[in-house]
XYZ file of C-alpha atoms in Angstrom:
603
model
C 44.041 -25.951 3.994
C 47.218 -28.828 3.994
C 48.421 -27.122 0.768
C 48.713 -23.552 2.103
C 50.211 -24.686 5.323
C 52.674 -26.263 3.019
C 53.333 -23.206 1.658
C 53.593 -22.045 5.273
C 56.307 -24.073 6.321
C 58.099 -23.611 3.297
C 58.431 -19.303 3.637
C 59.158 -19.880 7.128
C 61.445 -22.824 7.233
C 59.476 -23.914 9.668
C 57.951 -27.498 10.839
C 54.713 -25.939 12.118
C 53.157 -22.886 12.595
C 52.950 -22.192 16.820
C 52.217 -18.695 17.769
C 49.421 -16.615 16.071
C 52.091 -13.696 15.871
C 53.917 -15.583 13.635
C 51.335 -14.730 10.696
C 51.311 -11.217 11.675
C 54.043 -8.171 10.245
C 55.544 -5.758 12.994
C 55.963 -2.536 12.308
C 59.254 -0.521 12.682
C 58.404 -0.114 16.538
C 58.774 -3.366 16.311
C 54.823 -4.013 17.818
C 52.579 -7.001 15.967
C 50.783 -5.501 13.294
C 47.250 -6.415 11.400
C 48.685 -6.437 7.950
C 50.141 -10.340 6.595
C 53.635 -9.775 5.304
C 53.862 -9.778 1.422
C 56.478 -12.851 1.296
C 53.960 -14.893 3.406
C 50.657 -13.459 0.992
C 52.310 -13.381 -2.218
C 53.698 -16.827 -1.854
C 49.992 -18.559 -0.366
C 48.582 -16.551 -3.256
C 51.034 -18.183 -5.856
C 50.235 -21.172 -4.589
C 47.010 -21.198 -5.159
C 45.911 -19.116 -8.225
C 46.576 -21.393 -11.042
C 44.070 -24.147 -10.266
C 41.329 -21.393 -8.778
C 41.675 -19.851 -12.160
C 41.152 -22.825 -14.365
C 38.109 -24.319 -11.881
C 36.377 -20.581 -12.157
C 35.738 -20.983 -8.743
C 36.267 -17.980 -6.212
C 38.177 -18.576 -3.070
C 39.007 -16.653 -0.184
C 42.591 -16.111 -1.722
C 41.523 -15.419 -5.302
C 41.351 -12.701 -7.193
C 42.805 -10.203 -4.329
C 44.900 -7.336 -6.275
C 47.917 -6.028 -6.075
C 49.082 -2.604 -4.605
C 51.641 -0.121 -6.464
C 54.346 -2.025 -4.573
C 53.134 -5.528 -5.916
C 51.921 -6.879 -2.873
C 48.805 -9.459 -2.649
C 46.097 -8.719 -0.346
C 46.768 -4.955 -0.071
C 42.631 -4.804 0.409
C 42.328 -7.597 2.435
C 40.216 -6.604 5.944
C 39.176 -9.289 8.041
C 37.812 -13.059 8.425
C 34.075 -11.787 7.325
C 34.546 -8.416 5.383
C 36.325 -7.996 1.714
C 36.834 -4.549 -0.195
C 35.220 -4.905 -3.562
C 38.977 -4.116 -5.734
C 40.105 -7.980 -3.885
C 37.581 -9.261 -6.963
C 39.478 -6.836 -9.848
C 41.195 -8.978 -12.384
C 44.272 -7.318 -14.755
C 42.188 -9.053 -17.323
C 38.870 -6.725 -16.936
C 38.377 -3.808 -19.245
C 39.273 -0.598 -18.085
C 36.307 1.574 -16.900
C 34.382 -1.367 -16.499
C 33.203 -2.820 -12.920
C 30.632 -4.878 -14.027
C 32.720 -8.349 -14.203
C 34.354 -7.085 -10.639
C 31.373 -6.226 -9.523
C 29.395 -9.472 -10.483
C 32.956 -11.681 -9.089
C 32.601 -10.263 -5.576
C 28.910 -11.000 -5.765
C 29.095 -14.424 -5.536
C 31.772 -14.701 -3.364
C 29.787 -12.936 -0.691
C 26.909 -15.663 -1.968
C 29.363 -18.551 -1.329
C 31.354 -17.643 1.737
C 28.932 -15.004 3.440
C 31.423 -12.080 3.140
C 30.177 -8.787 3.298
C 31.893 -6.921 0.918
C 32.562 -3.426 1.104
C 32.834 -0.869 -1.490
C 35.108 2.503 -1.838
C 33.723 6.267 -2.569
C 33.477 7.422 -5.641
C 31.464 5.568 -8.459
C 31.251 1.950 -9.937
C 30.574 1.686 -13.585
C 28.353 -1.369 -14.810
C 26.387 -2.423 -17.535
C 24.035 -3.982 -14.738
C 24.133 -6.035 -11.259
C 22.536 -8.695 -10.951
C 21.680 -9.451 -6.992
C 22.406 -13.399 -5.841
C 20.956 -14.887 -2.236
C 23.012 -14.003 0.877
C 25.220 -11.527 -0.648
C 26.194 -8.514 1.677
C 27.348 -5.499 0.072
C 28.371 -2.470 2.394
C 29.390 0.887 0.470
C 30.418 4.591 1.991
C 26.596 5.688 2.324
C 24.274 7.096 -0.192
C 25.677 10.485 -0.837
C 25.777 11.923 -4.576
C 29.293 13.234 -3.393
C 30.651 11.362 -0.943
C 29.529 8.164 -1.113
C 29.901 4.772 -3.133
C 27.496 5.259 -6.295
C 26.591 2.533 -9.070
C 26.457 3.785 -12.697
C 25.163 2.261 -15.677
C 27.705 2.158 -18.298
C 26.905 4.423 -21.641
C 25.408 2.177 -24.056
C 23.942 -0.424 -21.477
C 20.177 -1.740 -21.940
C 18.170 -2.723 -19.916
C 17.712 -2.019 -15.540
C 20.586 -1.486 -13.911
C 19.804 -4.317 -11.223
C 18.551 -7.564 -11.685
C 17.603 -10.460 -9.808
C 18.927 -14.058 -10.172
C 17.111 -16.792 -10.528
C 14.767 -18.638 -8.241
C 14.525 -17.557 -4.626
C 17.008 -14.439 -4.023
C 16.969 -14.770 -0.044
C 18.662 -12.625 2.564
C 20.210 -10.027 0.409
C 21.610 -7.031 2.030
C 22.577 -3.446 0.614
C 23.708 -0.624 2.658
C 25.302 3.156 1.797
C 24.950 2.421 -1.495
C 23.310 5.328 -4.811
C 21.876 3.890 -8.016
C 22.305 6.370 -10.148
C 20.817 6.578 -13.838
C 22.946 7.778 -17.075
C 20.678 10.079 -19.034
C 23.095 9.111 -22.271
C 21.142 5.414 -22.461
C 17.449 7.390 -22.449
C 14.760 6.392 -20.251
C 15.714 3.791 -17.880
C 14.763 1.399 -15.005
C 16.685 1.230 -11.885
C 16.098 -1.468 -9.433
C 14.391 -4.382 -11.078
C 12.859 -7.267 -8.895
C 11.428 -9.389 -11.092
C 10.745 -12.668 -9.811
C 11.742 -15.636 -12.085
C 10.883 -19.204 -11.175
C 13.193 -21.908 -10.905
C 12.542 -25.799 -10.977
C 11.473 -27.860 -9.245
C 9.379 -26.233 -6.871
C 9.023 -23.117 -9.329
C 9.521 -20.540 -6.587
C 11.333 -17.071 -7.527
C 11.138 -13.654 -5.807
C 13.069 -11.493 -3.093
C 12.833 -12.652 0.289
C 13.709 -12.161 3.667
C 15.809 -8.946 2.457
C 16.881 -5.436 3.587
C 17.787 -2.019 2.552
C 19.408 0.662 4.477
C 20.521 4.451 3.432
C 19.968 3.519 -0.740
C 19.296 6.121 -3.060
C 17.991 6.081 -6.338
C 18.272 9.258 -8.787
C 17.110 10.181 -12.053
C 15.651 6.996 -13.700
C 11.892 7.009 -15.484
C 11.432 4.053 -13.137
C 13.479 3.915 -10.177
C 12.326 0.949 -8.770
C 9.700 -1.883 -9.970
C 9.316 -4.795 -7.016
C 7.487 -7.422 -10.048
C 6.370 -10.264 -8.257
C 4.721 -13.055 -10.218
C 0.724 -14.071 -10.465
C 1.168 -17.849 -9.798
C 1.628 -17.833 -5.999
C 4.756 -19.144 -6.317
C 7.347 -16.166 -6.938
C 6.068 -13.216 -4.418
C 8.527 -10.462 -3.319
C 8.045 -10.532 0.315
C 9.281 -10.143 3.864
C 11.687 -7.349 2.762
C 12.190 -3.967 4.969
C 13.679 -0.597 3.659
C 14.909 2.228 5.908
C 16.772 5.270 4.783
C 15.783 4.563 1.293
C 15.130 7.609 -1.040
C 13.761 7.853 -4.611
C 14.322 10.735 -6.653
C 12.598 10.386 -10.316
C 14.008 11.731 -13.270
C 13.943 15.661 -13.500
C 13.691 15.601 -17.610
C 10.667 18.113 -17.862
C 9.760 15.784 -21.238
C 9.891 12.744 -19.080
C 7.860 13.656 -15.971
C 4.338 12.685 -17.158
C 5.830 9.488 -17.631
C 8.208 8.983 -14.329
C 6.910 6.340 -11.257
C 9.144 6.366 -8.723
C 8.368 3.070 -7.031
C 6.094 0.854 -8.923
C 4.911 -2.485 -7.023
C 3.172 -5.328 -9.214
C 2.334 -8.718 -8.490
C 2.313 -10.487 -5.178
C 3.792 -9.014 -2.276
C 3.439 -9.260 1.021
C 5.123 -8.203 4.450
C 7.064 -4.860 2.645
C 7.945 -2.100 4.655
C 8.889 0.996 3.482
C 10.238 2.761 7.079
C 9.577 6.417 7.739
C 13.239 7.323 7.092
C 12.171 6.133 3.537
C 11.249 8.970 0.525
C 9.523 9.233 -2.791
C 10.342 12.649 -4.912
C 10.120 14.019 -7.850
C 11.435 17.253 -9.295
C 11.421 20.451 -6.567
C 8.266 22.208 -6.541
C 6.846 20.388 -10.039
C 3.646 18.509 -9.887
C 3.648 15.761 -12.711
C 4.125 11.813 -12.654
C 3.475 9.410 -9.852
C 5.624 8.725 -6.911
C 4.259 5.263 -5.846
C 1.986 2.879 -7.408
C 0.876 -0.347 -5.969
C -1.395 -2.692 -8.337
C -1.412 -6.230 -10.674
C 0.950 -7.539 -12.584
C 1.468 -6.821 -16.079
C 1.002 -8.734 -19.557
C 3.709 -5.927 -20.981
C 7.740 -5.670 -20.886
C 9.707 -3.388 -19.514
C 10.887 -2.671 -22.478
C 7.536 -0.754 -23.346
C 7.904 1.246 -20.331
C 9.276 4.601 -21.906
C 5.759 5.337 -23.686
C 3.371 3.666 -21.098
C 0.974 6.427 -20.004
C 0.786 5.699 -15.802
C -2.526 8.689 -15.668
C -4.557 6.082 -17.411
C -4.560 6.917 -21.184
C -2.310 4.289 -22.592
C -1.803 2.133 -19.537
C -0.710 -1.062 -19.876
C -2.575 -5.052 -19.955
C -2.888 -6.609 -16.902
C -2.779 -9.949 -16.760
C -5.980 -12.525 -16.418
C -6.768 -12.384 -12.740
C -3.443 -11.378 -11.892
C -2.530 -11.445 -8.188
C -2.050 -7.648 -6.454
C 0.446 -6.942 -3.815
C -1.107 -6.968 -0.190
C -0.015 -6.369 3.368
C 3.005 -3.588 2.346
C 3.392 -0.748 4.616
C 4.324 2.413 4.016
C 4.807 4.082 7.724
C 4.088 7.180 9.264
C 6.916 9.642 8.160
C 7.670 8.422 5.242
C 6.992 11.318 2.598
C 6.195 11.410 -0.814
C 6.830 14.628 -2.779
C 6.681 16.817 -6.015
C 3.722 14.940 -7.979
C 0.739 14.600 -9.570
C -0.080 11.817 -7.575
C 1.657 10.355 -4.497
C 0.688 7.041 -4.451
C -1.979 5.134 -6.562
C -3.290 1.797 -5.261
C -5.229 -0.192 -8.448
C -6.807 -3.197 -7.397
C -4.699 -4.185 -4.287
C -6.043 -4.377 -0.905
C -4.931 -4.885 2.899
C -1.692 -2.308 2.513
C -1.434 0.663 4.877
C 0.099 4.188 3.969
C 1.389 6.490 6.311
C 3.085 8.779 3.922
C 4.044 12.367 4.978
C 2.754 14.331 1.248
C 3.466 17.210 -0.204
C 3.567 19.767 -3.528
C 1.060 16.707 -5.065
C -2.074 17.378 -6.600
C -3.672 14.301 -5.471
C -2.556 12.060 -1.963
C -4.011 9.002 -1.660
C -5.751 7.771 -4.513
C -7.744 4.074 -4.552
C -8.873 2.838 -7.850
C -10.155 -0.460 -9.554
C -11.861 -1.989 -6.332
C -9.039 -1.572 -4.411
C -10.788 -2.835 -0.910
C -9.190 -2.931 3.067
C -6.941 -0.810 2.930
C -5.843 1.661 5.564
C -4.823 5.007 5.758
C -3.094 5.656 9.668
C -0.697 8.055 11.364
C -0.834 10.061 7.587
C -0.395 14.206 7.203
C -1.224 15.882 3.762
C 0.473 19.245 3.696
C 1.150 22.067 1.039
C -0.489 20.530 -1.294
C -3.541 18.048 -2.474
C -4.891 20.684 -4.760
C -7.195 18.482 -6.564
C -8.155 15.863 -3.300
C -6.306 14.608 -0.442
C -8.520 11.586 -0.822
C -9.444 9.408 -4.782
C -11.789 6.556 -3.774
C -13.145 5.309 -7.039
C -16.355 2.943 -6.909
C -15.919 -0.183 -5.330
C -13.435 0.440 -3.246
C -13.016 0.383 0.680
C -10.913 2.040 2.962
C -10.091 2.671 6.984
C -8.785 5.881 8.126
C -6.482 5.851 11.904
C -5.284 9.174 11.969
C -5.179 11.267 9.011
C -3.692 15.390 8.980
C -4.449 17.761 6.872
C -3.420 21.204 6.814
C -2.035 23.607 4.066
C -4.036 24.667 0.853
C -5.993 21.639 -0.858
C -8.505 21.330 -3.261
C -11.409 18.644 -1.858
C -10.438 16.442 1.254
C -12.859 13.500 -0.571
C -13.380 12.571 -3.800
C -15.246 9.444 -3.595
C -17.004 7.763 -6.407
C -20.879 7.030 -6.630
C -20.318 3.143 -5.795
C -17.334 3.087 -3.184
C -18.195 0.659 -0.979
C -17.438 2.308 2.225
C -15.209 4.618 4.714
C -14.560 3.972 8.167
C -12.809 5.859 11.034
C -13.535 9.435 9.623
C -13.824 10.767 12.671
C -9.563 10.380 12.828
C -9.387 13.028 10.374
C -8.108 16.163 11.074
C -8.304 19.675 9.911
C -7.869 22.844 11.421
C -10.635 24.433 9.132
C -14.436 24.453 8.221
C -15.082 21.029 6.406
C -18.398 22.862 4.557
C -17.998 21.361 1.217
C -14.452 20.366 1.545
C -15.868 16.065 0.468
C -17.989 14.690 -2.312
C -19.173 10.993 -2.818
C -18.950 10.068 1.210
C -22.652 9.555 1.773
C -23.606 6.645 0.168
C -27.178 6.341 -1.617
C -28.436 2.712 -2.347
C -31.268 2.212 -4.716
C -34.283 -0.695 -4.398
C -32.860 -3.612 -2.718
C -32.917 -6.432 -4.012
C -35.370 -9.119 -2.433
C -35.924 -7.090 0.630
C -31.543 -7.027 1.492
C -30.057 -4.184 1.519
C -26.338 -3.981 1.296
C -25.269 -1.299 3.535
C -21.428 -2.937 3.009
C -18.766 -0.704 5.344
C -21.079 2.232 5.593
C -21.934 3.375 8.714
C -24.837 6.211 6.943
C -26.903 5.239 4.325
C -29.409 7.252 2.096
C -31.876 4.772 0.914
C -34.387 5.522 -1.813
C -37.573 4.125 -1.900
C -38.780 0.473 -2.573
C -41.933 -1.076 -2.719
C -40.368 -4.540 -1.287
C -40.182 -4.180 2.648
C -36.432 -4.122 3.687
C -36.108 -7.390 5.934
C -32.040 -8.226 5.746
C -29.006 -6.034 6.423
C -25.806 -7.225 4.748
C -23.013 -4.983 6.538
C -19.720 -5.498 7.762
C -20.325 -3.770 10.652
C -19.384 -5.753 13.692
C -21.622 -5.803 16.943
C -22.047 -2.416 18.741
C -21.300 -0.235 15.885
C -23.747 2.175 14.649
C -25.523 2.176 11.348
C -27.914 5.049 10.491
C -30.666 4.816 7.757
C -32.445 7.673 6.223
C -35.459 7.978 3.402
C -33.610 9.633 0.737
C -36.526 10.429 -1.201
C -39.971 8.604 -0.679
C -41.005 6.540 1.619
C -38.537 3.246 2.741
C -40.375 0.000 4.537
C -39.222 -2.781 6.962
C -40.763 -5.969 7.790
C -39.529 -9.136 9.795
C -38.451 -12.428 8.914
C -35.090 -11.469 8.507
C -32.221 -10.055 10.707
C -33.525 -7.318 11.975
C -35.486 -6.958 15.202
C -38.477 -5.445 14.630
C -40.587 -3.320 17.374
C -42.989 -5.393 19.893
C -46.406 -4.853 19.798
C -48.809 -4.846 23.434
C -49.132 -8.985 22.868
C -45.075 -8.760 22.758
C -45.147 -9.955 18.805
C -43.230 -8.283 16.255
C -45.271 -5.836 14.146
C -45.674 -6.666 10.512
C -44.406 -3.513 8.735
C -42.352 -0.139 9.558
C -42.107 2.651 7.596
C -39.760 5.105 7.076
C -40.551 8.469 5.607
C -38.845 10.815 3.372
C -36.227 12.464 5.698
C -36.242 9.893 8.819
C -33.832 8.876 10.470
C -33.289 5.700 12.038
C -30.109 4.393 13.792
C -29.764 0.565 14.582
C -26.484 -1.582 16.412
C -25.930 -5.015 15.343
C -25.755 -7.529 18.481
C -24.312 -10.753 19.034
C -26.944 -12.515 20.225
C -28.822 -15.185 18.727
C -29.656 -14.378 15.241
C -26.831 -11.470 15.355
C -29.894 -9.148 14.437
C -29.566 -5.002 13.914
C -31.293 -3.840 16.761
C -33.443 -0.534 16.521
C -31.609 2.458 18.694
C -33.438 5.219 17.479
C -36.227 6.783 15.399
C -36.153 10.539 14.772
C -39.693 10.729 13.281
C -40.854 14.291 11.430
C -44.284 15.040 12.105
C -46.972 14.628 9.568
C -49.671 16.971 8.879
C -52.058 17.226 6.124
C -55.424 19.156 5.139
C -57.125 15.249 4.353
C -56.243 11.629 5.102
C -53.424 10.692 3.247
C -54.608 8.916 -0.298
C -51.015 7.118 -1.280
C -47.987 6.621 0.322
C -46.761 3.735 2.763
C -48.173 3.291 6.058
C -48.181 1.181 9.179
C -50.464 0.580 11.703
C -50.576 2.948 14.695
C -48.697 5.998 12.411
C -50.869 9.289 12.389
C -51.384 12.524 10.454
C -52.284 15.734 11.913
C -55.227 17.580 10.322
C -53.147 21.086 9.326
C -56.533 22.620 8.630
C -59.460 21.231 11.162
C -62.574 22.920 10.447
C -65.079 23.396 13.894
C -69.028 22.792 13.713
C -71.533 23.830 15.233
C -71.103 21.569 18.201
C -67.647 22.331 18.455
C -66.172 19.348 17.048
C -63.290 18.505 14.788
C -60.875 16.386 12.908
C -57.879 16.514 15.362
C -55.620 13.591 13.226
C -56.139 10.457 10.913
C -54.976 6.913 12.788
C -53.829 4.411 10.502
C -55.278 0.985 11.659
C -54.378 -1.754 8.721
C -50.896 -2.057 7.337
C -49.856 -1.099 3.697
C -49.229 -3.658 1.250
C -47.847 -3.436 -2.144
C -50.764 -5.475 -3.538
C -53.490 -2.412 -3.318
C -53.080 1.098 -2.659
C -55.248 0.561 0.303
C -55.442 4.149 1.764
C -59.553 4.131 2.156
C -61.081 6.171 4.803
C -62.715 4.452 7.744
C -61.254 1.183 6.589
C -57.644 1.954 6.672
C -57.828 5.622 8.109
C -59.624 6.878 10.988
C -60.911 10.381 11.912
C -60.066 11.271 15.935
C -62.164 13.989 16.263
C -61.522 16.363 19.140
C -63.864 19.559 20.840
C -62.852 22.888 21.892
C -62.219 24.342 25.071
C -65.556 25.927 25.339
C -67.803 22.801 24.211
C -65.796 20.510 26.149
C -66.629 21.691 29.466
C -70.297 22.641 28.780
């Protein structure tokens, strides 16, 4: 700072430099203006240049240009803000921003600057984003606003990330917007790269605000790493709009936001949006899932339905706790968004014109639909839950024309809060999958997982253990799917008392009961027995087969009356069924109540 006061003193003739007006022009009213007067700039600029220059380092003074009158500093705004033409050299080929672009960059990286940027467009081979740096254009507007093309010829995504750590980046009013000269292309690229020593990379503690993206095959791809080491996390977007390319050969192929990797702590705000084409149902808008084994380079032929899709990488992590918030819509698509294999996010996405909404695939577990409307659209399902995977619903909408509100697969592994769904319609035979059917469990557990309904099918190993992740006081109904279904204790469920206040040895239900139990928290945590909605049982002959348990009973459906009047009124069971026998004998395991008529009873 001696040097330019020297330079100071020496304009003004001056020993020292008093009054604050003393830097400042006056206009020809004569009142103290804003603007430094050119003898003053051009001469501190002089100055200082040379050895800047040969260092290559950027300094506040550095690199400001000149206006048509020859002036320095003819950009120059305040103490914390710089217009992005203070970082043009003479030097820097014409047409070209990227050097300009890349200068005031890390200027804002070094001295905290937030740098702001004209209307009208800024032509780069790419920009690559650095930690800190503030960039502030004339808002996202396609006409209006400050735009950043890709120069014809370029390879490769138009932004890129430094290395290491990129922290406390910040991008406002700004358009990315793709040239369709250079062929399928990437827009926003945030791949993490590691640095040493500690090997950390990613995007961090970042924001977004009023960015739009246009026309790429990829418009953005958040690619954090699988070590645990480079995630792309604590980042919030707000106003941020992607728009995939509208090449009809190009749409099958088109994601507008892809997110690999680990994440965590994303939010995509409602102001945010994910299109495609008006009114054309092909490619994806979102996808969430692992990280890849493939480059971005392969991305032009990768098939994103499924048929050619790419390697993911040995036990690769998935991006968890992003949020995609109520009002945020997602538009124009074959799919809206796709989670593969990536758990604890939460979409509330406004969709629309998409065959399918919300689709879960590859054991994607915990996550949670809330505050969500489907509308005008979901022609195929509102709803994709593949086998294996888990999911909450909070508040879901539908209205409009759609195909089925469920597709679930055989497996999935459980849905919980459907009674937040809403549709102003009959729901006959609008879901498929839903009600879960479990087969013979396996040494008497039976994993009931998130359901809350269960169809069972029959076993011959009494049912003793409930693994659920049902927490106390919720609700968990059973039913014999097709045969009979037996319980027994010894495990963690609390089995009825008999008149000696034991537990009895063996329950049984039948095809087509019902039996609802809550889980306590008590000692033992047991599934408590609510409810048994029994059907009656009636039969021309004790039963010869079939599971049974003491005190059950069938009805004689055809009692025949002797001479005395008597009958068979019903058959008492009196031992319990084991699997060991078929032990169904009369007057050892079954028997006869026999009953009079009216007539003989009162003789």
């Amino acid at each position: 700072m001696g040097a330019y006061l020297n330079v100071l003193e020496t304009v003004y003739d001056e020993p020292t430099v008093d009054e604050p007006e003393a830097l400042l022009g006056r206009g020809t009213s004569g009142l103290v203006g804003p603007v430094l007067p050119a003898k003053l700039f051009n001469a501190v600029f002089d100055a200082a240049i040379d050895t800047a220059l040969a260092t290559g380092t950027i300094n506040p003074f550095v690199g400001m240009a000149r206006d048509a009158g020859g002036n320095i500093g003819a950009y120059y705004i305040d103490g914390l803000r710089r217009n992005i033409e203070n970082f043009r050299y003479g030097t820097d080929p014409i047409g070209d921003d990227t050097n300009m672009l890349d200068r005031a960059s890390q200027a804002s990286k070094q001295y905290g600057w937030v740098i702001t940027c004209k209307q009208g467009a800024l032509r780069v081979s790419s920009w690559k984003w650095y930690s800190k740096m503030r960039f502030v254009g004339c808002g996202s507007s396609l006409t209006t606003g400050t735009r950043v093309i890709q120069l014809t010829g370029a390879s490769g995504p138009l932004v890129t990330l430094d290395n290491g750590p990129v922290i406390n980046v910040e991008v406002r009013g700004i358009g990315f917007d793709a040239n369709l000269a250079n062929g399928p292309q990437i827009g926003l690229m945030w791949q993490a790269k590691p640095v040493a020593p500690d090997n950390n990379g990613g995007l961090w503690w970042s924001r977004l605000d009023d960015v739009a993206v246009r026309g790429f095959r990829l418009g953005i791809w958040s690619r954090g790493g699988s070590d645990g080491l480079t995630p792309n996390q604590f980042i919030f977007a707000t106003g941020v709009r992607v728009w995939r390319v509208g090449d009809a050969t190009e749409l099958e192929l088109a994601t507008g936001l892809l997110m690999t990797g680990q994440h965590g702590q994303i939010v995509w705000d409602g102001a945010c949006e994910f299109d495609g084409p008006g009114g054309i149902r092909k490619g994806v808008n979102v996808q969430v899932r692992p990280e890849f084994t493939t480059d971005e380079a392969e991305l032009g032929y990768w098939d994103w339905l499924g048929a050619t899709a790419p390697t993911l990488i040995a036990g690769a992590w998935s991006p968890g706790y992003v949020d995609f918030r109520p009002g945020s819509t997602m538009q124009n698509a074959k799919m809206a968004i796709v989670f593969y294999k990536a758990g604890i996010n939460r979409v509330g996405a406004w969709t629309e014109n998409v065959d399918r909404s919300y689709v879960f695939r590859g054991n994607a577990r915990s996550n949670i639909i809330t505050g969500a409307l489907a509308t005008n659209g979901s022609l195929d399902w509102t709803i994709e839950l593949e086998s294996g995977c888990t999911l909450h619903i909070a508040g879901l909408k539908v209205q409009g024309e759609f195909g089925l509100l469920f597709s679930a697969g055989n497996a999935n592994q459980g849905v919980t809060g459907l009674e937040t769904v809403h549709r102003l319609a009959d729901m006959q035979a609008a879901t498929t999958g839903l009600t879960r059917q479990r087969g013979t469990p396996t040494a008497g557990t039976l994993a009931a997982d998130g359901n809350t309904f269960l169809a069972v099918n029959s076993t011959t190993t009494p049912i003793t253990y409930i693994e659920s992740w049902l927490t106390w006081n919720v609700e968990l109904v059973l039913r014999a799917y097709d045969s009979d279904v037996p319980f027994g204790p010894g495990g963690n469920i609390a089995m009825p008392l008999d008149a000696a206040g034991n537990e009895i040895g063996l329950l049984v239900l039948h095809k087509g009961e019902l039996m609802t139990l809550v889980r306590d928290d008590f000692a033992g945590h047991k599934f408590r027995i609510k409810a048994i909605v029994r059907i009656p049982k009636l039969a021309a002959a004790a039963p010869a087969a079939g599971q049974w348990a003491i005190g059950e009973f069938v009805v004689n459906s055809a009692p025949v009356i002797d001479a005395n009047g008597a009958y068979v009124k019903q058959w008492n069971r009196v031992t319990n069924w084991t699997s060991a026998a078929n032990n169904n004998a009369l007057l050892v395991d079954w028997f006869p109540e026999v009953a009079f008529t009216a007539s003989f009873a009162h003789a």
